[in-house]
mmCIF file of C-alpha atoms in Angstrom:
data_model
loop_
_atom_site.group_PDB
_atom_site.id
_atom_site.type_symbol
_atom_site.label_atom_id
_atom_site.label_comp_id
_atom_site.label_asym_id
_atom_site.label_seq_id
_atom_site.Cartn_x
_atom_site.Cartn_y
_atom_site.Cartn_z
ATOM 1 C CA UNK A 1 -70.739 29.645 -57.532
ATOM 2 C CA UNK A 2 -73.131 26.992 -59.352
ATOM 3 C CA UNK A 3 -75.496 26.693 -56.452
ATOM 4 C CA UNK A 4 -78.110 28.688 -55.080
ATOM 5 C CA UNK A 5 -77.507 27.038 -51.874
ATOM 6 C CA UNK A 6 -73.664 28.070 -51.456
ATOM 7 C CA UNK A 7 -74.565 31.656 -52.340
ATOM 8 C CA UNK A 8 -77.291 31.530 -49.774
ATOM 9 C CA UNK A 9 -75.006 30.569 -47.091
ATOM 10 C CA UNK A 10 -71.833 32.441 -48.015
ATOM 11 C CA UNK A 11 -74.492 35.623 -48.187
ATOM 12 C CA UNK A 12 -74.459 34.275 -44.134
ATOM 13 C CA UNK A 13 -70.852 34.704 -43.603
ATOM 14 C CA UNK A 14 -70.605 30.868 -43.856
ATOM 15 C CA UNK A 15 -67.175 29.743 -45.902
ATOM 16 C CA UNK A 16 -68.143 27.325 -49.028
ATOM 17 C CA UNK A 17 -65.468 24.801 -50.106
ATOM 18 C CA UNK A 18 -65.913 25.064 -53.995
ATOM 19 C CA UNK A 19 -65.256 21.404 -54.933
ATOM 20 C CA UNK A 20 -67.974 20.197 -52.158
ATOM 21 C CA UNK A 21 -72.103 20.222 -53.395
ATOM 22 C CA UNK A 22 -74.477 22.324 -51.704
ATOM 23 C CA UNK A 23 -77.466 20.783 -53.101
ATOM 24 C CA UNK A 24 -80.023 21.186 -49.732
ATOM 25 C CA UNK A 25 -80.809 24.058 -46.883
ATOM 26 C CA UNK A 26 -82.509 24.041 -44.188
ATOM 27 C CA UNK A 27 -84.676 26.786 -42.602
ATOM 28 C CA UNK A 28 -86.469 26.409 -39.566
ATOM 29 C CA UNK A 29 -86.492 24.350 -36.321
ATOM 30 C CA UNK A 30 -86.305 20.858 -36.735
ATOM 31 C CA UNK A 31 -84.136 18.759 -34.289
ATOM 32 C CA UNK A 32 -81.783 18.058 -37.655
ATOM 33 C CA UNK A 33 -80.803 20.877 -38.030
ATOM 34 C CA UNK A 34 -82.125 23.728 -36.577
ATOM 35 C CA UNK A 35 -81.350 27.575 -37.460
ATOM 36 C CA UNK A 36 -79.576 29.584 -35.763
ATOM 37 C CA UNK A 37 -80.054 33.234 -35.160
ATOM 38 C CA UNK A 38 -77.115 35.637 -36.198
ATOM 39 C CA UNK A 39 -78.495 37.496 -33.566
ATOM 40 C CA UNK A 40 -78.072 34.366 -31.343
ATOM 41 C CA UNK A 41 -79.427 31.786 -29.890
ATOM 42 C CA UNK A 42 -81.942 29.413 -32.311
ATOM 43 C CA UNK A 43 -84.976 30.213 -33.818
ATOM 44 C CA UNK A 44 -86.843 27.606 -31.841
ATOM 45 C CA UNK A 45 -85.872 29.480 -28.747
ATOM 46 C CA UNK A 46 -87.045 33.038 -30.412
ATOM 47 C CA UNK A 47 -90.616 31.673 -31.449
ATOM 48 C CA UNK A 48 -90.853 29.420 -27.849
ATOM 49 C CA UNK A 49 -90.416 33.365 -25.692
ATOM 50 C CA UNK A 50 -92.853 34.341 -27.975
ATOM 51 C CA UNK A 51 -95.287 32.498 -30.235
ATOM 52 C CA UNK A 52 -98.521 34.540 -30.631
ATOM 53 C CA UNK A 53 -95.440 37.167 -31.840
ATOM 54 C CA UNK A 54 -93.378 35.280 -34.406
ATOM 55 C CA UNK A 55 -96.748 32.336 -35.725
ATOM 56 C CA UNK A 56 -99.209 34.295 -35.331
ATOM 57 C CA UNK A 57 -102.335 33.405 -32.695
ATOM 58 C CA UNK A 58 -104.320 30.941 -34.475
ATOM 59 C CA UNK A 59 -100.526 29.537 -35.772
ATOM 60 C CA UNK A 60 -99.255 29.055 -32.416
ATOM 61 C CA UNK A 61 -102.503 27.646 -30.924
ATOM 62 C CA UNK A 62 -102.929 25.053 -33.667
ATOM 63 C CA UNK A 63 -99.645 23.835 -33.811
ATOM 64 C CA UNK A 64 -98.671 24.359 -30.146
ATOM 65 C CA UNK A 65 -96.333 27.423 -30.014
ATOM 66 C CA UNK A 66 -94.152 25.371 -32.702
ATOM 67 C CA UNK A 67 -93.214 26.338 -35.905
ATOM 68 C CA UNK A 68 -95.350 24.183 -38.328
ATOM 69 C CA UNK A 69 -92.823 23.547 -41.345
ATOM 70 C CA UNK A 70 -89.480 23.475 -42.576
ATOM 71 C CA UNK A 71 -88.713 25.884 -45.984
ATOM 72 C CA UNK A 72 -85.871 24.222 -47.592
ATOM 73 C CA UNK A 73 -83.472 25.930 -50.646
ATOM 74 C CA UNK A 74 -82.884 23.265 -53.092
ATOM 75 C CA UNK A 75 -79.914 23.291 -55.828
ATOM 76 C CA UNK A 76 -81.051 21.141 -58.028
ATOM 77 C CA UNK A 77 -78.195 20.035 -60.797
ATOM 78 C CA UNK A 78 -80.033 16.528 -61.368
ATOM 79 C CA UNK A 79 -82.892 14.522 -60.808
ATOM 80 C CA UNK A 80 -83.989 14.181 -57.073
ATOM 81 C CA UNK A 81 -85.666 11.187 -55.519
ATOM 82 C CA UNK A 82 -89.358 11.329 -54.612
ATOM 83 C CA UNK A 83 -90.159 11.763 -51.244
ATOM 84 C CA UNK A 84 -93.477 10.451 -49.392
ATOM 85 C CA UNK A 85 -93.975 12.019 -45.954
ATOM 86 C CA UNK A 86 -97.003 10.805 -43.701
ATOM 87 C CA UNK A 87 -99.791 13.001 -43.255
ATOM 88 C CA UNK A 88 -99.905 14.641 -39.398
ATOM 89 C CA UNK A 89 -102.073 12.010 -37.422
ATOM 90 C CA UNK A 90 -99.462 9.262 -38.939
ATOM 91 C CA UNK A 91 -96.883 11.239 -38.273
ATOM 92 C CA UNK A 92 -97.207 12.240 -34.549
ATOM 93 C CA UNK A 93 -98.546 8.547 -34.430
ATOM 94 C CA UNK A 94 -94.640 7.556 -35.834
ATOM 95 C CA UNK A 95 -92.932 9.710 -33.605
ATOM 96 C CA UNK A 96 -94.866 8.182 -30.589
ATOM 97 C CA UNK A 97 -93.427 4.367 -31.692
ATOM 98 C CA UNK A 98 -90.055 5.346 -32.862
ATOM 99 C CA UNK A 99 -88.909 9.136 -31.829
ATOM 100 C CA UNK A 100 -85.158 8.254 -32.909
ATOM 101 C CA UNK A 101 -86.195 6.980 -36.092
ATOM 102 C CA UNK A 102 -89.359 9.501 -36.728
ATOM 103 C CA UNK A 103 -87.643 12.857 -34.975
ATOM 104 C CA UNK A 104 -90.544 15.059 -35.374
ATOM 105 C CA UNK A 105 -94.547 14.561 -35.439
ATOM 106 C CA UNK A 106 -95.773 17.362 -37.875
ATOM 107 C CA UNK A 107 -96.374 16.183 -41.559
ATOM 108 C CA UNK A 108 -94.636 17.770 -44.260
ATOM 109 C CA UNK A 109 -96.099 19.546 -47.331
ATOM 110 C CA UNK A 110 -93.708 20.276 -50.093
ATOM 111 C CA UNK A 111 -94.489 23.347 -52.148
ATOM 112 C CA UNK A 112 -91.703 23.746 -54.957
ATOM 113 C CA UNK A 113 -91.065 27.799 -56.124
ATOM 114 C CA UNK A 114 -87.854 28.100 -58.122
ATOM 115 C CA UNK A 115 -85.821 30.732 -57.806
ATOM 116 C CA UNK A 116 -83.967 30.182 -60.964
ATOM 117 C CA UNK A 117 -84.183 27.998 -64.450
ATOM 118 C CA UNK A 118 -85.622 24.310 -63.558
ATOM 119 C CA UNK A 119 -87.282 21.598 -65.487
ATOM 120 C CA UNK A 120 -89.921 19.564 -63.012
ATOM 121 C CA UNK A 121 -93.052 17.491 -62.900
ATOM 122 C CA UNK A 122 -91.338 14.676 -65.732
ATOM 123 C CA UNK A 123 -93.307 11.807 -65.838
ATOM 124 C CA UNK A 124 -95.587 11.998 -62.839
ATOM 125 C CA UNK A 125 -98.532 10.148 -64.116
ATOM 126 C CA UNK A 126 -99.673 8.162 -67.218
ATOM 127 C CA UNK A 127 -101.162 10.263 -70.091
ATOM 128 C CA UNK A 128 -104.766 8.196 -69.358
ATOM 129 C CA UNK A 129 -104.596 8.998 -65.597
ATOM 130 C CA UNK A 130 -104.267 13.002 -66.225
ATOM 131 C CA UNK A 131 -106.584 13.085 -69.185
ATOM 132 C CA UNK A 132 -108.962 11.554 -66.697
ATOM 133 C CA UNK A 133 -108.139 13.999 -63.581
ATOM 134 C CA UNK A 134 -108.191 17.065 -66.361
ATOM 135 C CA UNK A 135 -112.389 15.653 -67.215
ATOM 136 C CA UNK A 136 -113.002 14.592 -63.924
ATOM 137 C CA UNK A 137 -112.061 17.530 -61.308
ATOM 138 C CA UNK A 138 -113.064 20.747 -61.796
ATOM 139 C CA UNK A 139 -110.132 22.615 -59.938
ATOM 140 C CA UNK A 140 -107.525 21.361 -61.683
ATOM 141 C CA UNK A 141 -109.872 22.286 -65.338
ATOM 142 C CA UNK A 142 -109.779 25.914 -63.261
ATOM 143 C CA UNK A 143 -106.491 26.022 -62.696
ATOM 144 C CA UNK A 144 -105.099 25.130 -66.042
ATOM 145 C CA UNK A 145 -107.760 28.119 -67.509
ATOM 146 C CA UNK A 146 -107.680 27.073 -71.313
ATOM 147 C CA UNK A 147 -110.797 24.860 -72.134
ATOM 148 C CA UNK A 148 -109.175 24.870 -75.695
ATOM 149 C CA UNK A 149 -106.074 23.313 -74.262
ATOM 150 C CA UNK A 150 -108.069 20.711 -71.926
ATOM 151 C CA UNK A 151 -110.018 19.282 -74.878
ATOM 152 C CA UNK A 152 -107.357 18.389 -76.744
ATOM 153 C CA UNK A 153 -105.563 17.253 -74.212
ATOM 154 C CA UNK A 154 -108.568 15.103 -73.499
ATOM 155 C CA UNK A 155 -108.758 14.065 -77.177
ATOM 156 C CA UNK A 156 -105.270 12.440 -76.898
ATOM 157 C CA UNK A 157 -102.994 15.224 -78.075
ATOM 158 C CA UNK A 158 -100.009 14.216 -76.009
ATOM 159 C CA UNK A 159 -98.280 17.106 -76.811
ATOM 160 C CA UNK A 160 -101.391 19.970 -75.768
ATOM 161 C CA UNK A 161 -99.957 20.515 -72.276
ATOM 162 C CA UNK A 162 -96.197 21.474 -73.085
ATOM 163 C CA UNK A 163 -96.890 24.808 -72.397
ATOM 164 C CA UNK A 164 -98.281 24.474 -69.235
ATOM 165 C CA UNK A 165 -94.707 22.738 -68.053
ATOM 166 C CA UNK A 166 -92.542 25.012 -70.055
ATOM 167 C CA UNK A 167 -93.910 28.470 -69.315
ATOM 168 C CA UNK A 168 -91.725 30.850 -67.431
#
């Protein structure tokens, strides 16, 4: 198989038509598409008999005995398209106006951890722009860790943060 996602859900027991893509899945409890237990019944239904249980008590007092994002397994063979999502006062806000257009009121942060060879982060921002953040904020100095690195980065060495992008 050439996705992650089709051996993901033939691991499941689910049957994968070879000459279809199985670029996205879905994990969680959004009206969408919503997961369903092996065990039976959904997973919204497991966390809703039992939120302080499966969230955790601050979790499920926060967000309202809901589960507060949706983990997605992404194949990715080619470049994806950018994706903006509102933050969660716009977003419950949205879902107020337009419920069949906006189907769920939590924001959505996107954290990316790949679980096998992938080339990202291509062209996010001009060279000036990061050289600027890389001076400017401290955290992202931190996180980066190589002062060596950052100054000649910062001295217009294009090339000085390769390694940052292409370490496994």
């Amino acid at each position: 198989m050439a996705s992650k996602v089709a051996e993901l859900v033939a691991a499941q027991g689910g049957e994968i038509d070879d000459a279809e893509p199985y670029a996205e899945l879905w994990m969680g409890t959004h009206v969408a598409c919503p997961s369903q237990l092996t065990t039976g019944g959904s997973l919204e239904e497991l966390i809703a008999a039992a939120p302080d249980v499966h969230l955790g008590p601050e979790v499920a007092a926060e967000f309202d005995g809901k589960l507060p994002f949706l983990f997605k397994v992404l194949s990715v063979n080619k470049a994806l398209s950018i994706q903006a999502h509102p933050d969660k006062a716009l977003a419950a806000k949205l879902h107020a106006r337009a419920p069949d257009i906006y189907r769920d009121p939590n924001h959505k942060p996107e954290m990316a951890i790949a679980l096998t060879d992938v080339e990202v982060l291509c062209g996010f921002r001009v060279h000036a722009e990061i050289r600027q953040f890389m001076t400017s904020v401290a955290a992202l100095r931190a996180l980066v860790g190589d002062d060596a690195l950052v100054s000649r980065y910062a001295d217009g060495d294009d090339d000085a943060l390769k390694p940052l992008f292409s370490a496994a």
